[in-house]
CSV table of N, CA and C in Angstrom, one decimal:
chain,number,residue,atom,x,y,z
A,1,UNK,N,-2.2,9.9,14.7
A,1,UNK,CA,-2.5,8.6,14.0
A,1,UNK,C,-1.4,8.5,12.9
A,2,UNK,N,-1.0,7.0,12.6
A,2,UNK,CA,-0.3,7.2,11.6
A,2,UNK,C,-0.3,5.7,10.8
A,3,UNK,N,-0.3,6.0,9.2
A,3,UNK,CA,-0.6,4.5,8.3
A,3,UNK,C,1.2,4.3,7.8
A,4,UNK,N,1.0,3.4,7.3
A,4,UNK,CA,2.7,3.0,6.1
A,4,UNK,C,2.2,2.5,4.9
A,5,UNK,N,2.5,2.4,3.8
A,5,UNK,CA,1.7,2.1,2.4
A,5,UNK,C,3.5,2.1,1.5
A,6,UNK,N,3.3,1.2,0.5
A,6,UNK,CA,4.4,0.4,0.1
A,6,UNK,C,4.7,1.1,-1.5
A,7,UNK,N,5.6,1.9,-1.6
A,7,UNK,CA,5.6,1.9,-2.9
A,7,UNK,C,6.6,0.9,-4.2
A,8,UNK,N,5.5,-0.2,-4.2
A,8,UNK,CA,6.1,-1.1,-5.3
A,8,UNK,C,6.3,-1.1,-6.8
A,9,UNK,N,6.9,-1.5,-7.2
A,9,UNK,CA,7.6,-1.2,-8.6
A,9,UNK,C,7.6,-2.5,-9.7
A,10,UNK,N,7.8,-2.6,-10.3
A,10,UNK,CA,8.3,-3.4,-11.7
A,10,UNK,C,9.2,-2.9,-12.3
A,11,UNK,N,10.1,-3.8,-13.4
A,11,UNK,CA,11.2,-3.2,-13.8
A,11,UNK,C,11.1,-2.1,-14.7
A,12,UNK,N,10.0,-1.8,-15.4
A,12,UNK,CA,9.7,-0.5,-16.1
A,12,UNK,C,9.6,0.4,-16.0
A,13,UNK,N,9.1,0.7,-14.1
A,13,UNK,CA,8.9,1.3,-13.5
A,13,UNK,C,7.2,2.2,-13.2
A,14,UNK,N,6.5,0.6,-13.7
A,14,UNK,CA,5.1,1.4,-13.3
A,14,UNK,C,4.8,0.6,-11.7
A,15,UNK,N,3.9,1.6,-11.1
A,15,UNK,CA,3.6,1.4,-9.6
A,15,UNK,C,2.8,0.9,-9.5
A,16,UNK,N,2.4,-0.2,-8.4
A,16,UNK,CA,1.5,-1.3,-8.1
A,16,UNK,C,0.6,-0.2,-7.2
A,17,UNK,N,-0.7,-0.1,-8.4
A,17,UNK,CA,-1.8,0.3,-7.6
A,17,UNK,C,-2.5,-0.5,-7.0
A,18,UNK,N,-3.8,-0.2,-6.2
A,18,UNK,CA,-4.9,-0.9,-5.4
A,18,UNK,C,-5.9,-0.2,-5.9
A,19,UNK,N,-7.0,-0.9,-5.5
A,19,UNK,CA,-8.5,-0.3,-5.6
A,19,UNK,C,-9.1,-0.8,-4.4
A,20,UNK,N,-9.1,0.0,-3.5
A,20,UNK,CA,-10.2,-0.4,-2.3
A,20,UNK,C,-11.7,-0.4,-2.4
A,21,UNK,N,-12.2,-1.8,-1.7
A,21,UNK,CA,-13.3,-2.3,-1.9
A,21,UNK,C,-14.5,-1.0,-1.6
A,22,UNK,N,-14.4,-0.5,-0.6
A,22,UNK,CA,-15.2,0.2,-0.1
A,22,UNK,C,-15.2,2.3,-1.2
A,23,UNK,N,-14.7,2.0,-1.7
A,23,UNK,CA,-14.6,3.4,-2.8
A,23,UNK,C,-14.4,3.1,-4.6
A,24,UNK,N,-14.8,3.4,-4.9
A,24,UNK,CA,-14.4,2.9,-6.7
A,24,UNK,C,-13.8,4.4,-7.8
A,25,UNK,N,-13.7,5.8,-6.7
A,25,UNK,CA,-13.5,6.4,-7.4
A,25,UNK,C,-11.7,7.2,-7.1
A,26,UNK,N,-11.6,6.3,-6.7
A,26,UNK,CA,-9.6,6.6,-6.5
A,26,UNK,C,-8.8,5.3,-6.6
A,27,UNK,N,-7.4,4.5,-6.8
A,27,UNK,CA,-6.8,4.0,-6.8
A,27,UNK,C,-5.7,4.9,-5.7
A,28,UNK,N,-4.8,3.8,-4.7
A,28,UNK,CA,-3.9,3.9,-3.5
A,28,UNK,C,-2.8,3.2,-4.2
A,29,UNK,N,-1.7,3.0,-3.0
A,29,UNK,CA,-0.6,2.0,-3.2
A,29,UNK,C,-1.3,1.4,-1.5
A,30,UNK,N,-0.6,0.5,-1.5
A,30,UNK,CA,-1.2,-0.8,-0.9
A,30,UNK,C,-0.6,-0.3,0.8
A,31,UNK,N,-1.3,-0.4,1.7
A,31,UNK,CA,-0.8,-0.2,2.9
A,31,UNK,C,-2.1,0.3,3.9
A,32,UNK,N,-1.9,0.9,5.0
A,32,UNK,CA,-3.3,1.1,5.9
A,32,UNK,C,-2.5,1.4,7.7
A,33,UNK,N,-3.6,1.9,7.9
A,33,UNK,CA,-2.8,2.2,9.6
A,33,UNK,C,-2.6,1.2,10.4
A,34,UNK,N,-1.2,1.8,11.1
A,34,UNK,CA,-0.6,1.1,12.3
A,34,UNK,C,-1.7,0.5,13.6
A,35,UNK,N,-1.2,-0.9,14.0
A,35,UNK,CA,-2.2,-1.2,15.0
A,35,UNK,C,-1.4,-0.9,16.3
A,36,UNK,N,-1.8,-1.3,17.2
A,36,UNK,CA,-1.4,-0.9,18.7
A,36,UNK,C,0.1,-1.4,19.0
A,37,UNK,N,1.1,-1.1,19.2
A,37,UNK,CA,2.2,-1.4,19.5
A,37,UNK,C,3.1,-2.1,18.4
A,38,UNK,N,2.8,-1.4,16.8
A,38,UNK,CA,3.1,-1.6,15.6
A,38,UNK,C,4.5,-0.9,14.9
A,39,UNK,N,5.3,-1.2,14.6
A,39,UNK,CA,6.0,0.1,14.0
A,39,UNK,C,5.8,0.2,12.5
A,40,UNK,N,6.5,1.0,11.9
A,40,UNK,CA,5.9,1.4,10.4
A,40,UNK,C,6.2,0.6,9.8
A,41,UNK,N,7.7,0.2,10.1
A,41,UNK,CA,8.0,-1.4,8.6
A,41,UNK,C,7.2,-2.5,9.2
A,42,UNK,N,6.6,-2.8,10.3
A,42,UNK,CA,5.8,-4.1,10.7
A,42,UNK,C,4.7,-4.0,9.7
A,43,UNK,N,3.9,-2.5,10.1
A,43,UNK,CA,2.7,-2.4,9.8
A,43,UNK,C,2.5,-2.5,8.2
A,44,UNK,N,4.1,-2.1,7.0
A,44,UNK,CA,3.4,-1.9,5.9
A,44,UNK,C,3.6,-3.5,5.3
A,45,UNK,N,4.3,-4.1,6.2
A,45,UNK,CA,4.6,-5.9,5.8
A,45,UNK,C,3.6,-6.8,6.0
A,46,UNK,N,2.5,-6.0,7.0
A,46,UNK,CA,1.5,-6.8,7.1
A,46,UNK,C,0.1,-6.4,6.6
A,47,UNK,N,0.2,-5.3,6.4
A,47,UNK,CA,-1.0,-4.9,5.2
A,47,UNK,C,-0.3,-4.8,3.7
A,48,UNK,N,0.6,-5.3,3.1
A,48,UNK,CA,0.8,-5.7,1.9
A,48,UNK,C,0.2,-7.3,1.7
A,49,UNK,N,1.1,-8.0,2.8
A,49,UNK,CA,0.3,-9.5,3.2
A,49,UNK,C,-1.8,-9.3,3.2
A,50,UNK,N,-1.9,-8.9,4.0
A,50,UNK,CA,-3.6,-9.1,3.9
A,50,UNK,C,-4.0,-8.8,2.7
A,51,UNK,N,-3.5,-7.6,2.3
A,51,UNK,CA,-4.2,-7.2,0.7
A,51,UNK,C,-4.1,-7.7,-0.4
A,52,UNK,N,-2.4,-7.7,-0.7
A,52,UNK,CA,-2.3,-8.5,-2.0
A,52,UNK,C,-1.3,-10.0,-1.6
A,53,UNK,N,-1.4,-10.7,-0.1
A,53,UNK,CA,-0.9,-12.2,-0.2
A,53,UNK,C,0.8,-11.8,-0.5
A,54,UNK,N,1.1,-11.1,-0.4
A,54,UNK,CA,2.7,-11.5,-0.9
A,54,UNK,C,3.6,-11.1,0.2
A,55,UNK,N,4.6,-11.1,0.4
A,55,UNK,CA,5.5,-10.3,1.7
A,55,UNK,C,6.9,-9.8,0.8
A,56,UNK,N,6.9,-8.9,1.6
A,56,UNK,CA,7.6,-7.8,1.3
A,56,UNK,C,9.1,-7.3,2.4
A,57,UNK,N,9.6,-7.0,1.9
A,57,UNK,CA,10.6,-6.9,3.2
A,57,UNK,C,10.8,-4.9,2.5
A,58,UNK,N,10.2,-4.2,3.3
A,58,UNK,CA,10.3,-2.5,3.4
A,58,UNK,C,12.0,-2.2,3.3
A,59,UNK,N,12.0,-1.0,2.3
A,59,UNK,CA,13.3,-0.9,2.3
A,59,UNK,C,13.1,1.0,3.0
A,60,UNK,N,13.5,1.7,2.5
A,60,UNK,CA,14.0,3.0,2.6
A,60,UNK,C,12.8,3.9,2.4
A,61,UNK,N,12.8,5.1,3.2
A,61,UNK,CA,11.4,5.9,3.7
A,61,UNK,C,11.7,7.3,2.7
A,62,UNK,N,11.2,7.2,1.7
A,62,UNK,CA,11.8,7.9,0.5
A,62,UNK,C,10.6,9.5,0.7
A,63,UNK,N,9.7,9.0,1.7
A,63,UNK,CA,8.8,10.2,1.9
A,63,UNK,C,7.3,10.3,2.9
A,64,UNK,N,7.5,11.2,3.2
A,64,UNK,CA,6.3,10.9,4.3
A,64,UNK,C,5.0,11.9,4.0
A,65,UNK,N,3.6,11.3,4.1
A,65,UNK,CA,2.6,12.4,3.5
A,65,UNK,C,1.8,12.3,5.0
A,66,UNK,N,1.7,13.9,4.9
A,66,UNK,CA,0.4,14.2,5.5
A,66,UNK,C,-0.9,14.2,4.9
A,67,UNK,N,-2.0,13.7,6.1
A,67,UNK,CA,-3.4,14.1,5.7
A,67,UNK,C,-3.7,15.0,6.9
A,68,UNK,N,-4.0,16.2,6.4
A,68,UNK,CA,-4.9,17.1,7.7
A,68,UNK,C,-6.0,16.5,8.4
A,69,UNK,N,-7.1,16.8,9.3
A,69,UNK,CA,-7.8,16.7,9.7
A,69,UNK,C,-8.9,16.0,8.9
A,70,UNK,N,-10.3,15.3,8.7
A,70,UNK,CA,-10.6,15.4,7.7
A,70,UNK,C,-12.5,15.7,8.4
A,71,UNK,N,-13.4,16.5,7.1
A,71,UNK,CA,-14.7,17.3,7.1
A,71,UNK,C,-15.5,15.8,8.0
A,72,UNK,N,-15.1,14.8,8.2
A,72,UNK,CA,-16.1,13.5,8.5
A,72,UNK,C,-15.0,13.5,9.7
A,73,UNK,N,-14.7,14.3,10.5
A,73,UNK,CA,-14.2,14.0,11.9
A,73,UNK,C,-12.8,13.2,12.0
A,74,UNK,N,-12.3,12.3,11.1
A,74,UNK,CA,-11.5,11.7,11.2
A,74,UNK,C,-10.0,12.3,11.3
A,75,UNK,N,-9.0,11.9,12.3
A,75,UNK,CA,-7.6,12.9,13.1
A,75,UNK,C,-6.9,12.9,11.6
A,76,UNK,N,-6.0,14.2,12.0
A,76,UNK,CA,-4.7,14.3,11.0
A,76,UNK,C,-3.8,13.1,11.2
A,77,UNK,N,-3.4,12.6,9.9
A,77,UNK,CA,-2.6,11.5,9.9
A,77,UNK,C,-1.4,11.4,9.0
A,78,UNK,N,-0.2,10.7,9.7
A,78,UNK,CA,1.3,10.4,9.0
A,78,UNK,C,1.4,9.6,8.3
A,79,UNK,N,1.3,9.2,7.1
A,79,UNK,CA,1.7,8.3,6.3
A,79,UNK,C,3.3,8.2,5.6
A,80,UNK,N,3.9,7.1,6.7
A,80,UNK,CA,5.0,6.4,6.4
A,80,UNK,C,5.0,6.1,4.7
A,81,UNK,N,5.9,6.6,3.5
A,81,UNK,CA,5.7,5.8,2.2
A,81,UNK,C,7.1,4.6,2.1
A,82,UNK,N,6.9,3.6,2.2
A,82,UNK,CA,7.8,3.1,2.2
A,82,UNK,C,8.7,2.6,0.9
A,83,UNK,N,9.8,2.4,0.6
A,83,UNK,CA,10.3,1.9,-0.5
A,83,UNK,C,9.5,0.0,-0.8
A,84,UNK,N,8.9,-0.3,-1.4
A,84,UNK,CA,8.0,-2.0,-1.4
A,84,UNK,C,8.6,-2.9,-2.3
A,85,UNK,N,9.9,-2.4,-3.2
A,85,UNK,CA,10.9,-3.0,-3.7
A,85,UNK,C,9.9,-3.3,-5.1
A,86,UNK,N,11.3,-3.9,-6.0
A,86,UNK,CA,10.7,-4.9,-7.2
A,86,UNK,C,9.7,-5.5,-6.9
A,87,UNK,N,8.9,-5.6,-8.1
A,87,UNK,CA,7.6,-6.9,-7.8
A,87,UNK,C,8.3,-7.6,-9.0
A,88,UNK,N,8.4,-9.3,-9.2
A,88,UNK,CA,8.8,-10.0,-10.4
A,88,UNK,C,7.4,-10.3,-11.2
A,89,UNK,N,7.7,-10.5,-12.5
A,89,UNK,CA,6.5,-11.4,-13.1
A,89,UNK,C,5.8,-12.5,-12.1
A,90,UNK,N,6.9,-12.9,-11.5
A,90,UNK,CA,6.7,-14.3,-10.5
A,90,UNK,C,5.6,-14.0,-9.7
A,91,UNK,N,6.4,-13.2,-8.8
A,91,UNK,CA,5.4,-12.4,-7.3
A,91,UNK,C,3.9,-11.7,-8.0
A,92,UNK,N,4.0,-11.2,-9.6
A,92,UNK,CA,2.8,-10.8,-9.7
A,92,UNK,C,1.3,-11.9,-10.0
A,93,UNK,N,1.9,-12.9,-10.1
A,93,UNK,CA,1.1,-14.4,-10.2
A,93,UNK,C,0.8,-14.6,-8.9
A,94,UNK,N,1.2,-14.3,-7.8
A,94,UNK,CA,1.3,-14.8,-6.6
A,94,UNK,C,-0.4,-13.8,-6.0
A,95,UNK,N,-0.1,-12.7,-6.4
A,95,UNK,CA,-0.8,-11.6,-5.5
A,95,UNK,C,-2.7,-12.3,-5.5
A,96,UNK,N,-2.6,-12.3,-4.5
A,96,UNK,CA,-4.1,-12.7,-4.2
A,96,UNK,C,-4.7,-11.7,-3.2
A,97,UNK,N,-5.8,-10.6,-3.8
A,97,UNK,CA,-6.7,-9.9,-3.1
A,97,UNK,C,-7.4,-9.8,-1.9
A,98,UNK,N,-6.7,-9.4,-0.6
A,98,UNK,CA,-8.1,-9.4,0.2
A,98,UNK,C,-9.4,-9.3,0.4
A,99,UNK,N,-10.0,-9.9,-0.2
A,99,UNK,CA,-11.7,-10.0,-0.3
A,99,UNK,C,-12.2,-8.6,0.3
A,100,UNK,N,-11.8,-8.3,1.5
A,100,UNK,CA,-12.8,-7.7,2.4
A,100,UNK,C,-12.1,-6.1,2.1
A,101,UNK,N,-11.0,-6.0,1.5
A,101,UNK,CA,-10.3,-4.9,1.2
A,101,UNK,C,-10.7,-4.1,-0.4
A,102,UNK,N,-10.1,-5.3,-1.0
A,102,UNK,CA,-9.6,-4.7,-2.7
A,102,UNK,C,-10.5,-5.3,-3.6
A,103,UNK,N,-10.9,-4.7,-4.9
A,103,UNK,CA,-11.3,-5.0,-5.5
A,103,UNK,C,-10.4,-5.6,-7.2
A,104,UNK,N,-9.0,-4.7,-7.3
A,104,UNK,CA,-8.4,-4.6,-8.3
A,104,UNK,C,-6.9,-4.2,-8.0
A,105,UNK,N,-6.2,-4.6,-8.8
A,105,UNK,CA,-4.5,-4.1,-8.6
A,105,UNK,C,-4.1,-3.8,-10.2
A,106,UNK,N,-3.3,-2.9,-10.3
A,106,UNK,CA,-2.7,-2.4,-11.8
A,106,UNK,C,-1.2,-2.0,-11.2
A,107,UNK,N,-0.8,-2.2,-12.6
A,107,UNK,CA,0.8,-1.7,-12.9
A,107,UNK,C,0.6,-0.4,-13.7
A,108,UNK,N,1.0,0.9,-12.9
A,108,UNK,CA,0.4,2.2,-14.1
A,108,UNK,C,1.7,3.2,-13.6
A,109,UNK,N,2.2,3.9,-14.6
A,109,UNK,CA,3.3,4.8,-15.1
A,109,UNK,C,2.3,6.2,-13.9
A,110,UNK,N,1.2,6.3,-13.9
A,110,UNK,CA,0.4,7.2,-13.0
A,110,UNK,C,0.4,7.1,-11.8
């Protein structure tokens, strides 16, 4: 299995977190697994789009994370990190939440 997740920026250089709807005790960067016949920059352009409304054009694969197996049965998985570029003041007015996803987005140095 394998997800892509966007690492976005501001010019200060804090990273655009997420808060998924379904957990309240971790913050992500924005992204989610590949669908059927997807590749990794499709996949993280279009789960940027669903979650936070904006589009993104994926730059450079600055790192790739594994998850092992996990204790709830779920396969080991690839996580593509992709470069998610600048976000502007502009684009940050823009960002509108997927309801069914997120609950919250932050700019954090963490």
């Amino acid at each position: 299995m394998a997800g892509a997740g966007a690492i976005i920026h501001d010019a200060a250089g804090r990273i655009l977190l997420v808060q998924p709807s379904c957990r309240t005790d971790t913050w992500e960067i924005s992204g989610g697994g590949l669908d059927v016949g997807e590749s990794p920059p499709q996949a993280v352009r279009r789960e940027v789009q669903e979650e936070l409304g904006i589009d993104i054009t994926p730059g450079r694969v600055p790192g790739v994370d594994w998850v092992p197996e996990q204790a709830d049965g779920r396969p080991p998985r690839a996580n593509y990190l992709f470069d998610g570029r600048l976000i502007t003041r502009g684009n940050q007015t823009r960002i509108h939440l997927g309801p069914d996803e997120l609950t919250a987005w932050q700019l954090t140095i963490e």
